[in-house]
Amino acid sequence: MSSSQSSSQQQQQQQQQQQQRTNSPPLLTLSAPNKTFVSKQPPRRTSTFSNPPVSPIASTLSPTSPHAHTPSSEVSEPFPHIGNLSPQPLQHPHHSHHNSHHHQTIANTAAHTIRQTIASTTSTFLRKTSESHYFTSIQTSALKSFTSSVPLEIADSPVWSALLQSSKFQAGHSPQDIYDLEMATVSLSIDLAANNVRTQNFNKLVLHLLTQIDMINENRPGTIPTEAYNALFLTRVFSKHFAGNLTNEEIMQQFEGGASVVFPDNAVQLDLSKLTVSDKIKSDRRPRGEQLLNALLSILINLDPTTNYSMYEFYVETLNTLIVLLSTQLHRSHVGEKNYFMDLLTDRFRDRADAIVAKLLENFIAQKSPPPQSYNVVYNAYNYLFSSRSGSSADVDPFPVADRSLLLLLLLATQTKNTDDAAGSSAYRTAFSNLRDHHVLSTDLENGGDAKYHLLSFKDLFGLFCHSLGVEERMLLFYLMLIENESFRVYVLSRTDPETIYIPILRIIYEAVEGKTNYSQVYILLIVLLILSQDDVNNETIQKVPVSNLAWFTERPLLKSVSLGGIVMLVLIRTLQLNLSHQKDIYFHTNCLAILANMSSTVLDMHAYVAQRIISIIELISRRQQKVATKAAHEEQSLSAEDIAVYEDMLSLILEIVNSILTHRLKNNTQLVYALLLKREIFAPLRIHARLAELIRNIENVIDHFHERVSEANIKAPSTSEILNLIDLAARTWTPKHLDAIPDLRFQYEEEQDSREFFVPYVWALIYRRAFIYWTEEKAHILDEYRQMSGELDDIEMISERKEHLNRSIHSFQN
């Protein structure tokens, strides 16, 4: 055949291939790592990248940042030979030819279905060609064989040597590294998912990993073998793709389905000490997923990551793998859907909940940075050529073990279920109650009977909260510790420096509400304040702690001589005011007023500005209520009656708070009496409301009594100080008998049984923000629930929809 004819045929083939690509259905865009949830814009907006496939974080790395690499180029380029990399298929002597053909047909059908499932949600990145340097040529060739339709022998295939022994896979230290890894393995994962049900190559990889972990547990090596790290790394990478693209049943099939792995008796073993599957693993009849979790948890609980860098790196990869296995929940539309590994963890490993929670919490408190690496010539050469993968300032996390331990801990602790089979899911939550301060007296521990306690430093934990409560993961842990651990709650309430935790909380609430951002964080912090306000001794204490120089409190920057309790009241009132204008969320209203109600009987020496703000919020709510009532009378809107009831509820609560202060501490709060005298006219229109009449009568009795005493002094044009002196003199003879007795209104927080509907999407949003694993936004369906919870409520009509939900969260009781 002439060269011209050959060239013509090649051109025709290329045109046909191009035509096929043109006619193929469009693929969804695979978004790159993004920071949707840290934006100050309303979080309902989703970010998709439909531009040419370049990593959006590439431009932030350096002027010469690499382009996004695509896996298609890697698997289409010629591979250098490393020996015979064409493994022979496993022989199944007990299967007839007919059955083999039948199973082959089923496997091909399943492979086609899975390939379509993943490809339909995979990016157009697969259609672009570029050069990838993430894997070496030997690793790339071996990965192609591993994911192919040819089964690998369990022990004697040179592919295992190339994958597990040739060189160590590089951990990602920057968003670019993590993005490149994702792009380099998407196409490979498609082939593996389609072929593995028949080849069982992934299952054989897991068997090698289980053997390596078993050897680590038995021999306690000084460093982690490369084989163990590489097996764990690959298991995590491909499990991540499975979790993001397959259904729960398909994931179970990848780990448990298909024919059993055959162990030939006459296999030629490459390395008798490392690349064999131990008899212990072979004889284990438990589900493969359960074996994998068991092995990973043994590393989590028993391995010391601070021994050296090898241990630390393996421990981080273990945490990554556990989070990845549980990430099937991230890709489900609802929290209640089945998730294979999450269900295994809450059902089969509940007896280890105490040890797991204690270890993860110890990791977080330790805040250990990675040990120094042992550099060598090979590492230095690699680091020189691929500097973006060095653990420098571009690292995703400065404390990866601490931060990822915390995320995993939160994920496990928020899985409580409102079902009869909730014991397993709540075991990780109740494990918090078995934590004790290591400074506690041994006699106190003995009084606990047969209970087993894990000791840790409450002081160090509290210090972390005080200095970094703005980190939402830590804020959520603080909430869980207060809710579940009475000893820690007593420790916090017993401290003589409450300002160390109150000031950070108040600042975050103040700035978040002012900036209209991150309402989920405000929700949690308001609950924390409510929990703290349930203790009267604490309420008394914060009234006596002076604060000053709060630069963030821009409402009145030069505020002086105000107590910590006064600042709490000002921030809550500010939250109420802004919420009425913007968010219109009944949760904010009721929670803020519940905290003020709990504090009301202990208020001392109220600052003049605090008194003014209390009266102003009464005036504001009253005007809103009258406006809605007038509008309802003229326009007869269907929802106006509910709106009026909401405002009347708020008025009733704030008036009860004022009554409580006047009943218990009038003599110590003359500034409030003065503010009532100045604004006495605002209470007259409220007399017509039957439910408010008694409350208004008490307030007007106080106003009348002190107005009469001031008038008796007959001072012309009295100054503020003169009026306050007269009020102070009159207060000395004041008695609460002048007021009608009104029961004290007290609130306590009770978490809902279905609280995971809020917390699980919230925790996954926190994990998603972290860039240590690439998550595809379009596939992270549970984040839609988080966006909905975090979005602004545009209409006060939404209040009624959340009212029933709130009434189950906050329980009021009267003394």
Tab-separated table of N, CA, C and O in Angstrom, residues 358 361-362 365 431-446 452-463 465 481 484-495:
chain	number	residue	atom	x	y	z
A	358	ALA	N	-12.301	9.265	71.784
A	358	ALA	CA	-11.201	9.742	72.630
A	358	ALA	C	-9.930	9.977	71.816
A	358	ALA	O	-9.238	10.985	71.989
A	361	LEU	N	-10.270	13.059	69.562
A	361	LEU	CA	-10.216	14.280	70.360
A	361	LEU	C	-8.800	14.549	70.857
A	361	LEU	O	-8.346	15.709	70.897
A	362	GLU	N	-8.080	13.511	71.225
A	362	GLU	CA	-6.675	13.680	71.619
A	362	GLU	C	-5.846	14.218	70.453
A	362	GLU	O	-4.983	15.087	70.643
A	365	ILE	N	-6.615	17.976	70.191
A	365	ILE	CA	-6.042	18.790	71.266
A	365	ILE	C	-4.527	18.913	71.103
A	365	ILE	O	-3.950	19.974	71.366
A	431	ALA	N	-20.507	8.808	73.521
A	431	ALA	CA	-19.125	8.606	73.959
A	431	ALA	C	-18.522	9.888	74.527
A	431	ALA	O	-17.588	9.841	75.333
A	432	PHE	N	-19.069	11.027	74.143
A	432	PHE	CA	-18.587	12.300	74.686
A	432	PHE	C	-18.799	12.375	76.196
A	432	PHE	O	-18.032	13.030	76.907
A	433	SER	N	-19.855	11.714	76.674
A	433	SER	CA	-20.153	11.792	78.103
A	433	SER	C	-19.146	11.028	78.950
A	433	SER	O	-19.085	11.225	80.174
A	434	ASN	N	-18.332	10.168	78.346
A	434	ASN	CA	-17.348	9.379	79.087
A	434	ASN	C	-15.964	10.014	79.084
A	434	ASN	O	-14.974	9.338	79.367
A	435	LEU	N	-15.885	11.292	78.773
A	435	LEU	CA	-14.618	12.025	78.809
A	435	LEU	C	-14.516	12.790	80.122
A	435	LEU	O	-15.494	13.374	80.583
A	436	ARG	N	-13.332	12.779	80.715
A	436	ARG	CA	-13.111	13.492	81.971
A	436	ARG	C	-11.795	14.260	81.918
A	436	ARG	O	-10.873	13.900	81.178
A	437	ASP	N	-11.732	15.299	82.737
A	437	ASP	CA	-10.514	16.098	82.836
A	437	ASP	C	-9.446	15.293	83.568
A	437	ASP	O	-9.727	14.671	84.604
A	438	HIS	N	-8.227	15.297	83.054
A	438	HIS	CA	-7.184	14.500	83.713
A	438	HIS	C	-6.751	15.108	85.042
A	438	HIS	O	-5.991	14.484	85.791
A	439	HIS	N	-7.203	16.315	85.355
A	439	HIS	CA	-6.903	16.924	86.649
A	439	HIS	C	-7.924	16.558	87.724
A	439	HIS	O	-7.782	16.947	88.878
A	440	VAL	N	-8.968	15.821	87.347
A	440	VAL	CA	-10.004	15.478	88.298
A	440	VAL	C	-9.441	14.525	89.353
A	440	VAL	O	-8.519	13.737	89.095
A	441	LEU	N	-9.999	14.591	90.540
A	441	LEU	CA	-9.544	13.720	91.624
A	441	LEU	C	-9.925	12.276	91.339
A	441	LEU	O	-10.994	11.982	90.785
A	442	SER	N	-9.050	11.360	91.710
A	442	SER	CA	-9.314	9.938	91.470
A	442	SER	C	-10.560	9.479	92.211
A	442	SER	O	-11.269	8.586	91.743
A	443	THR	N	-10.854	10.077	93.362
A	443	THR	CA	-12.050	9.689	94.114
A	443	THR	C	-13.319	10.035	93.343
A	443	THR	O	-14.317	9.329	93.432
A	444	ASP	N	-13.270	11.129	92.576
A	444	ASP	CA	-14.438	11.504	91.773
A	444	ASP	C	-14.688	10.476	90.678
A	444	ASP	O	-15.828	10.176	90.337
A	445	LEU	N	-13.598	9.945	90.108
A	445	LEU	CA	-13.743	8.925	89.071
A	445	LEU	C	-14.283	7.627	89.646
A	445	LEU	O	-15.076	6.925	89.023
A	446	GLU	N	-13.848	7.291	90.867
A	446	GLU	CA	-14.303	6.064	91.503
A	446	GLU	C	-15.795	6.104	91.793
A	446	GLU	O	-16.468	5.077	91.806
A	452	LYS	N	-16.171	3.470	82.440
A	452	LYS	CA	-14.785	3.664	82.028
A	452	LYS	C	-14.651	5.047	81.392
A	452	LYS	O	-15.381	5.376	80.460
A	453	TYR	N	-13.726	5.827	81.926
A	453	TYR	CA	-13.562	7.197	81.465
A	453	TYR	C	-12.239	7.357	80.730
A	453	TYR	O	-11.241	6.724	81.062
A	454	HIS	N	-12.256	8.223	79.721
A	454	HIS	CA	-11.039	8.607	79.026
A	454	HIS	C	-10.651	10.005	79.513
A	454	HIS	O	-11.484	10.922	79.520
A	455	LEU	N	-9.411	10.150	79.928
A	455	LEU	CA	-8.945	11.409	80.504
A	455	LEU	C	-8.259	12.266	79.445
A	455	LEU	O	-7.470	11.773	78.645
A	456	LEU	N	-8.576	13.560	79.462
A	456	LEU	CA	-7.909	14.522	78.594
A	456	LEU	C	-7.877	15.867	79.296
A	456	LEU	O	-8.463	16.032	80.365
A	457	SER	N	-7.200	16.823	78.711
A	457	SER	CA	-7.030	18.128	79.337
A	457	SER	C	-8.162	19.067	78.944
A	457	SER	O	-8.202	19.564	77.815
A	458	PHE	N	-9.077	19.326	79.876
A	458	PHE	CA	-10.132	20.305	79.623
A	458	PHE	C	-9.540	21.707	79.449
A	458	PHE	O	-10.060	22.509	78.675
A	459	LYS	N	-8.463	21.988	80.155
A	459	LYS	CA	-7.835	23.302	80.053
A	459	LYS	C	-7.325	23.553	78.638
A	459	LYS	O	-7.566	24.624	78.062
A	460	ASP	N	-6.621	22.582	78.079
A	460	ASP	CA	-6.100	22.749	76.716
A	460	ASP	C	-7.238	22.833	75.701
A	460	ASP	O	-7.180	23.621	74.753
A	461	LEU	N	-8.259	22.022	75.899
A	461	LEU	CA	-9.392	22.035	74.981
A	461	LEU	C	-10.119	23.373	75.040
A	461	LEU	O	-10.435	23.970	74.000
A	462	PHE	N	-10.353	23.866	76.246
A	462	PHE	CA	-11.019	25.154	76.407
A	462	PHE	C	-10.177	26.280	75.816
A	462	PHE	O	-10.713	27.214	75.194
A	463	GLY	N	-8.865	26.199	75.976
A	463	GLY	CA	-7.984	27.214	75.399
A	463	GLY	C	-8.079	27.263	73.880
A	463	GLY	O	-8.068	28.348	73.278
A	465	PHE	N	-10.697	26.455	72.120
A	465	PHE	CA	-11.981	27.069	71.796
A	465	PHE	C	-11.911	28.595	71.923
A	465	PHE	O	-12.415	29.318	71.065
A	481	MET	N	-19.552	19.319	73.089
A	481	MET	CA	-19.016	19.076	74.427
A	481	MET	C	-19.937	19.652	75.505
A	481	MET	O	-20.151	19.032	76.553
A	484	GLU	N	-23.192	17.247	75.560
A	484	GLU	CA	-23.069	15.841	75.917
A	484	GLU	C	-22.223	15.572	77.155
A	484	GLU	O	-22.335	14.503	77.741
A	485	ASN	N	-21.356	16.498	77.544
A	485	ASN	CA	-20.433	16.219	78.643
A	485	ASN	C	-20.677	17.191	79.796
A	485	ASN	O	-20.277	18.355	79.745
A	486	GLU	N	-21.335	16.682	80.827
A	486	GLU	CA	-21.671	17.532	81.966
A	486	GLU	C	-20.417	18.024	82.687
A	486	GLU	O	-20.371	19.163	83.155
A	487	SER	N	-19.393	17.189	82.757
A	487	SER	CA	-18.165	17.591	83.450
A	487	SER	C	-17.511	18.782	82.755
A	487	SER	O	-17.040	19.708	83.412
A	488	PHE	N	-17.483	18.757	81.417
A	488	PHE	CA	-16.907	19.888	80.693
A	488	PHE	C	-17.772	21.130	80.850
A	488	PHE	O	-17.253	22.244	80.990
A	489	ARG	N	-19.082	20.954	80.833
A	489	ARG	CA	-19.973	22.097	81.015
A	489	ARG	C	-19.763	22.742	82.382
A	489	ARG	O	-19.715	23.982	82.497
A	490	VAL	N	-19.622	21.931	83.410
A	490	VAL	CA	-19.354	22.463	84.749
A	490	VAL	C	-18.004	23.171	84.777
A	490	VAL	O	-17.854	24.227	85.405
A	491	TYR	N	-17.016	22.601	84.084
A	491	TYR	CA	-15.697	23.243	84.023
A	491	TYR	C	-15.795	24.634	83.404
A	491	TYR	O	-15.222	25.600	83.925
A	492	VAL	N	-16.531	24.754	82.312
A	492	VAL	CA	-16.659	26.053	81.641
A	492	VAL	C	-17.383	27.048	82.534
A	492	VAL	O	-16.957	28.200	82.679
A	493	LEU	N	-18.463	26.622	83.155
A	493	LEU	CA	-19.258	27.524	83.986
A	493	LEU	C	-18.548	27.883	85.281
A	493	LEU	O	-18.880	28.897	85.918
A	494	SER	N	-17.574	27.091	85.696
A	494	SER	CA	-16.871	27.340	86.950
A	494	SER	C	-15.670	28.265	86.793
A	494	SER	O	-15.082	28.690	87.797
A	495	ARG	N	-15.292	28.579	85.601
A	495	ARG	CA	-14.122	29.425	85.390
A	495	ARG	C	-14.406	30.852	85.842
A	495	ARG	O	-15.539	31.348	85.743
